[in-house]
Amino acid sequence: MREDALDAGESAAARAAGAPRVGVLALQGDFREHAHVLSGLGAEISLVRRPQDLDGIDGLVIPGGESTVMDKLARAYGLADPLRAAIASGLPVYGTCAGLIMLADTVLDAIDGQQSLGGLDVVVRRNAFGSQNQSFETDLDIPELGEPPVHAVFIRGPVVESVGSAATALATLPDGRVVAVSQGSLLGTSFHPEITGEHRFHEYFLRKVRARVDQG
Ligand code: GLN
């Protein structure tokens, strides 16, 4: 109880200071890189490992890693349903790579009974680039983020095979495949801005977080 009260108080103070509190799902994957970028942009960071860690956060990042493992751990720690409830209640969430898979309503090439959290009205395919081209880098023109193009690093990433009516494609490869999507407070990228010094996606996400905080 006391810890919860403290958390709520700190969150209110962070808001008053203009710093949103952003949770980073820290079950597995490159959560430290996200925490580093977000704190550099002025956010207060909470690592999320237990359901109570969701209390008082204004937004959440789901990192890259391995979605099958993240799914298993989220269910084992009793986090999957609280995460689904948080997404349904409008919490801003940004997923990169495995995080995008976790946010997708439908996952193709899922294995071992893998479940996603859902929320994003998209169909993604895991490991979509095949064994010859699992990892690569390319520059993407993303009108929403302006110039210069985003240098995008793909590491065994998914592609968005179809974008439902609720979601919007933000970035496509030259062959037309969608690799970044937005839907209200949700954001997902197939690639990893957190490891390239590219901060515009995190800034874009923090704008969604602040808009939601301002709504009350
Ligand atoms: N291939 C991984 C998965 O299916 C994602 C890889 C990543 O996040 N870099 O979850």
CSV table of C-alpha atoms and ligand atoms in Angstrom, one decimal:
chain,number,residue,atom,x,y,z
A,1,MET,CA,0.0,0.0,0.0
A,2,ARG,CA,2.7,2.4,1.1
A,3,GLU,CA,4.7,1.7,-2.0
A,4,ASP,CA,1.6,2.3,-4.2
A,5,ALA,CA,0.9,5.6,-2.4
A,6,LEU,CA,4.5,6.6,-2.9
A,7,ASP,CA,4.4,5.7,-6.6
A,8,ALA,CA,1.2,7.7,-7.1
A,9,GLY,CA,2.7,10.7,-5.3
A,10,GLU,CA,5.9,10.5,-7.4
A,11,SER,CA,3.9,10.3,-10.6
A,12,ALA,CA,1.9,13.4,-9.6
A,13,ALA,CA,5.2,15.2,-8.9
A,14,ALA,CA,6.7,14.1,-12.2
A,15,ARG,CA,3.6,15.4,-14.0
A,16,ALA,CA,3.7,18.7,-12.2
A,17,ALA,CA,7.4,18.9,-13.3
A,18,GLY,CA,6.3,18.2,-16.9
A,19,ALA,CA,8.1,14.8,-17.0
A,20,PRO,CA,5.8,11.9,-17.9
A,21,ARG,CA,6.5,8.6,-16.2
A,22,VAL,CA,7.1,5.9,-18.8
A,23,GLY,CA,7.2,2.2,-18.0
A,24,VAL,CA,9.5,0.0,-20.0
A,25,LEU,CA,8.5,-3.7,-20.0
A,26,ALA,CA,11.7,-5.3,-18.6
A,27,LEU,CA,10.9,-9.0,-18.9
A,28,GLN,CA,13.5,-9.6,-21.7
A,29,GLY,CA,15.1,-7.9,-24.6
A,30,ASP,CA,16.7,-4.5,-25.1
A,31,PHE,CA,14.7,-2.6,-22.4
A,32,ARG,CA,17.8,-0.8,-21.1
A,33,GLU,CA,18.4,0.9,-24.5
A,34,HIS,CA,14.8,2.3,-24.4
A,35,ALA,CA,15.1,3.4,-20.8
A,36,HIS,CA,18.3,5.3,-21.8
A,37,VAL,CA,16.8,7.1,-24.8
A,38,LEU,CA,13.6,8.0,-22.8
A,39,SER,CA,15.4,9.3,-19.8
A,40,GLY,CA,17.6,11.3,-22.1
A,41,LEU,CA,14.4,12.9,-23.5
A,42,GLY,CA,13.3,13.9,-20.0
A,43,ALA,CA,10.9,11.0,-19.1
A,44,GLU,CA,10.8,9.4,-15.6
A,45,ILE,CA,11.4,5.7,-16.2
A,46,SER,CA,9.8,2.7,-14.3
A,47,LEU,CA,10.9,-0.8,-15.2
A,48,VAL,CA,7.8,-3.0,-15.5
A,49,ARG,CA,8.1,-6.6,-14.3
A,50,ARG,CA,5.0,-7.1,-12.0
A,51,PRO,CA,1.4,-6.0,-12.4
A,52,GLN,CA,1.8,-3.4,-9.7
A,53,ASP,CA,4.6,-1.8,-11.8
A,54,LEU,CA,1.9,-0.6,-14.2
A,55,ASP,CA,0.4,1.7,-11.5
A,56,GLY,CA,1.0,5.4,-12.1
A,57,ILE,CA,2.7,5.1,-15.5
A,58,ASP,CA,1.6,7.5,-18.3
A,59,GLY,CA,2.9,5.3,-21.1
A,60,LEU,CA,4.7,2.0,-21.8
A,61,VAL,CA,7.4,0.8,-24.1
A,62,ILE,CA,7.6,-2.9,-25.1
A,63,PRO,CA,11.2,-3.5,-26.3
A,64,GLY,CA,12.7,-5.7,-29.0
A,65,GLY,CA,13.8,-9.1,-28.0
A,66,GLU,CA,11.9,-12.4,-28.5
A,67,SER,CA,8.2,-12.2,-28.5
A,68,THR,CA,7.6,-15.9,-27.8
A,69,VAL,CA,9.7,-15.5,-24.6
A,70,MET,CA,8.2,-12.2,-23.6
A,71,ASP,CA,4.7,-13.7,-24.1
A,72,LYS,CA,5.6,-16.7,-21.9
A,73,LEU,CA,7.1,-14.5,-19.1
A,74,ALA,CA,4.2,-12.0,-19.2
A,75,ARG,CA,1.7,-14.8,-18.7
A,76,ALA,CA,3.9,-16.5,-16.0
A,77,TYR,CA,4.2,-13.3,-14.1
A,78,GLY,CA,0.5,-12.5,-14.3
A,79,LEU,CA,1.2,-9.5,-16.4
A,80,ALA,CA,-0.5,-10.4,-19.7
A,81,ASP,CA,-4.1,-9.6,-18.6
A,82,PRO,CA,-3.2,-6.3,-16.7
A,83,LEU,CA,-1.3,-5.3,-19.8
A,84,ARG,CA,-4.3,-6.0,-22.0
A,85,ALA,CA,-6.5,-4.0,-19.7
A,86,ALA,CA,-4.0,-1.1,-19.7
A,87,ILE,CA,-4.0,-1.0,-23.5
A,88,ALA,CA,-7.8,-1.2,-23.6
A,89,SER,CA,-8.0,1.7,-21.2
A,90,GLY,CA,-6.0,3.9,-23.6
A,91,LEU,CA,-2.5,3.7,-22.2
A,92,PRO,CA,0.0,4.9,-24.8
A,93,VAL,CA,2.2,2.0,-25.8
A,94,TYR,CA,5.2,1.9,-28.2
A,95,GLY,CA,6.4,-1.5,-29.4
A,96,THR,CA,9.6,-2.1,-31.3
A,97,CYS,CA,10.1,-5.3,-33.2
A,98,ALA,CA,9.1,-8.0,-30.7
A,99,GLY,CA,7.1,-5.3,-29.0
A,100,LEU,CA,5.2,-4.6,-32.3
A,101,ILE,CA,4.4,-8.3,-32.4
A,102,MET,CA,3.1,-8.2,-28.9
A,103,LEU,CA,0.8,-5.3,-29.8
A,104,ALA,CA,-0.5,-6.8,-33.0
A,105,ASP,CA,-4.1,-8.1,-33.0
A,106,THR,CA,-3.0,-11.0,-35.3
A,107,VAL,CA,0.4,-12.7,-35.5
A,108,LEU,CA,1.4,-15.0,-38.4
A,109,ASP,CA,4.1,-17.6,-37.9
A,110,ALA,CA,3.5,-17.6,-34.2
A,111,ILE,CA,4.9,-20.7,-32.5
A,112,ASP,CA,4.3,-22.7,-29.3
A,113,GLY,CA,0.8,-21.3,-28.8
A,114,GLN,CA,2.2,-17.8,-28.7
A,115,GLN,CA,-0.3,-15.1,-27.8
A,116,SER,CA,-0.1,-11.4,-28.4
A,117,LEU,CA,-1.5,-8.6,-26.2
A,118,GLY,CA,-3.2,-7.0,-29.1
A,119,GLY,CA,-4.6,-3.5,-29.5
A,120,LEU,CA,-3.1,-2.6,-32.9
A,121,ASP,CA,-5.4,-3.4,-35.7
A,122,VAL,CA,-2.8,-5.1,-37.9
A,123,VAL,CA,-1.6,-8.5,-39.0
A,124,VAL,CA,2.2,-9.0,-38.6
A,125,ARG,CA,4.4,-11.8,-39.7
A,126,ARG,CA,7.3,-12.8,-37.5
A,127,ASN,CA,10.8,-13.1,-38.9
A,128,ALA,CA,9.4,-12.0,-42.2
A,129,PHE,CA,12.7,-11.3,-44.0
A,130,GLY,CA,13.8,-14.8,-44.4
A,131,SER,CA,17.2,-16.4,-43.5
A,132,GLN,CA,19.2,-14.6,-46.2
A,133,ASN,CA,18.0,-11.2,-45.1
A,134,GLN,CA,17.3,-11.5,-41.4
A,135,SER,CA,19.2,-8.4,-40.4
A,136,PHE,CA,19.8,-5.3,-42.5
A,137,GLU,CA,19.8,-1.5,-42.4
A,138,THR,CA,18.1,1.0,-44.6
A,139,ASP,CA,17.0,4.6,-44.7
A,140,LEU,CA,13.2,5.3,-44.6
A,141,ASP,CA,11.4,8.4,-45.6
A,142,ILE,CA,8.8,9.0,-42.9
A,143,PRO,CA,6.7,12.1,-43.7
A,144,GLU,CA,5.3,12.2,-40.1
A,145,LEU,CA,8.9,12.6,-38.8
A,146,GLY,CA,10.3,14.9,-41.5
A,147,GLU,CA,13.9,15.1,-42.7
A,148,PRO,CA,16.4,13.5,-42.7
A,149,PRO,CA,15.2,10.0,-43.5
A,150,VAL,CA,15.2,7.5,-40.6
A,151,HIS,CA,18.2,5.1,-40.5
A,152,ALA,CA,16.4,1.9,-39.6
A,153,VAL,CA,18.0,-1.3,-38.3
A,154,PHE,CA,16.1,-4.5,-38.7
A,155,ILE,CA,17.0,-7.6,-36.6
A,156,ARG,CA,14.9,-10.6,-37.4
A,157,GLY,CA,12.0,-8.2,-37.6
A,158,PRO,CA,8.4,-8.6,-38.5
A,159,VAL,CA,6.5,-6.9,-41.3
A,160,VAL,CA,3.0,-5.6,-41.1
A,161,GLU,CA,1.2,-7.7,-43.7
A,162,SER,CA,-2.1,-5.8,-43.4
A,163,VAL,CA,-3.2,-2.6,-41.8
A,164,GLY,CA,-6.7,-2.6,-40.5
A,165,SER,CA,-9.0,0.4,-40.8
A,166,ALA,CA,-8.2,1.6,-37.3
A,167,ALA,CA,-4.4,1.8,-37.9
A,168,THR,CA,-2.3,4.0,-40.2
A,169,ALA,CA,0.9,3.0,-41.9
A,170,LEU,CA,3.8,5.4,-41.1
A,171,ALA,CA,6.6,3.8,-43.0
A,172,THR,CA,7.1,1.5,-45.9
A,173,LEU,CA,10.1,-0.2,-47.5
A,174,PRO,CA,10.7,0.5,-51.2
A,175,ASP,CA,8.8,-2.7,-52.0
A,176,GLY,CA,5.7,-1.4,-50.2
A,177,ARG,CA,5.9,-3.5,-47.1
A,178,VAL,CA,4.7,-1.6,-44.0
A,179,VAL,CA,7.2,-1.4,-41.2
A,180,ALA,CA,5.8,1.3,-38.8
A,181,VAL,CA,2.2,1.9,-37.8
A,182,SER,CA,0.3,4.2,-35.5
A,183,GLN,CA,-3.2,3.9,-34.0
A,184,GLY,CA,-4.4,6.5,-31.5
A,185,SER,CA,-2.1,6.1,-28.5
A,186,LEU,CA,-0.4,3.1,-30.0
A,187,LEU,CA,2.8,3.0,-32.0
A,188,GLY,CA,4.8,0.1,-33.5
A,189,THR,CA,8.0,-0.2,-35.5
A,190,SER,CA,9.5,-3.4,-37.1
A,191,PHE,CA,13.0,-1.8,-36.5
A,192,HIS,CA,15.0,-0.5,-33.5
A,193,PRO,CA,15.4,3.3,-33.2
A,194,GLU,CA,16.6,2.7,-29.6
A,195,ILE,CA,19.9,1.4,-30.8
A,196,THR,CA,20.8,3.9,-33.5
A,197,GLY,CA,20.7,7.3,-31.8
A,198,GLU,CA,17.4,8.0,-33.6
A,199,HIS,CA,15.2,9.7,-31.1
A,200,ARG,CA,12.3,11.0,-33.3
A,201,PHE,CA,10.1,7.9,-32.7
A,202,HIS,CA,10.5,8.2,-29.0
A,203,GLU,CA,9.8,11.9,-29.2
A,204,TYR,CA,6.7,11.2,-31.3
A,205,PHE,CA,5.6,8.6,-28.7
A,206,LEU,CA,6.2,11.1,-25.8
A,207,ARG,CA,3.9,13.5,-27.6
A,208,LYS,CA,1.2,10.9,-27.5
A,209,VAL,CA,2.0,10.3,-23.8
A,210,ARG,CA,1.8,14.0,-23.0
A,211,ALA,CA,-1.4,14.4,-25.0
A,212,ARG,CA,-3.0,11.7,-22.9
A,213,VAL,CA,-1.7,13.2,-19.6
A,214,ASP,CA,-3.1,16.6,-20.6
A,215,GLN,CA,-6.5,15.0,-21.3
A,216,GLY,CA,-6.4,13.9,-17.6
B,1,GLN,N1,12.1,-12.3,-34.2
B,1,GLN,C1,11.8,-11.8,-32.9
B,1,GLN,C2,10.4,-12.2,-32.5
B,1,GLN,O1,9.7,-12.9,-33.1
B,1,GLN,C3,11.8,-10.3,-32.9
B,1,GLN,C4,13.3,-9.8,-33.1
B,1,GLN,C5,13.6,-8.5,-32.4
B,1,GLN,O2,12.8,-8.0,-31.6
B,1,GLN,N2,14.7,-8.0,-32.7
B,1,GLN,O3,10.0,-11.8,-31.4
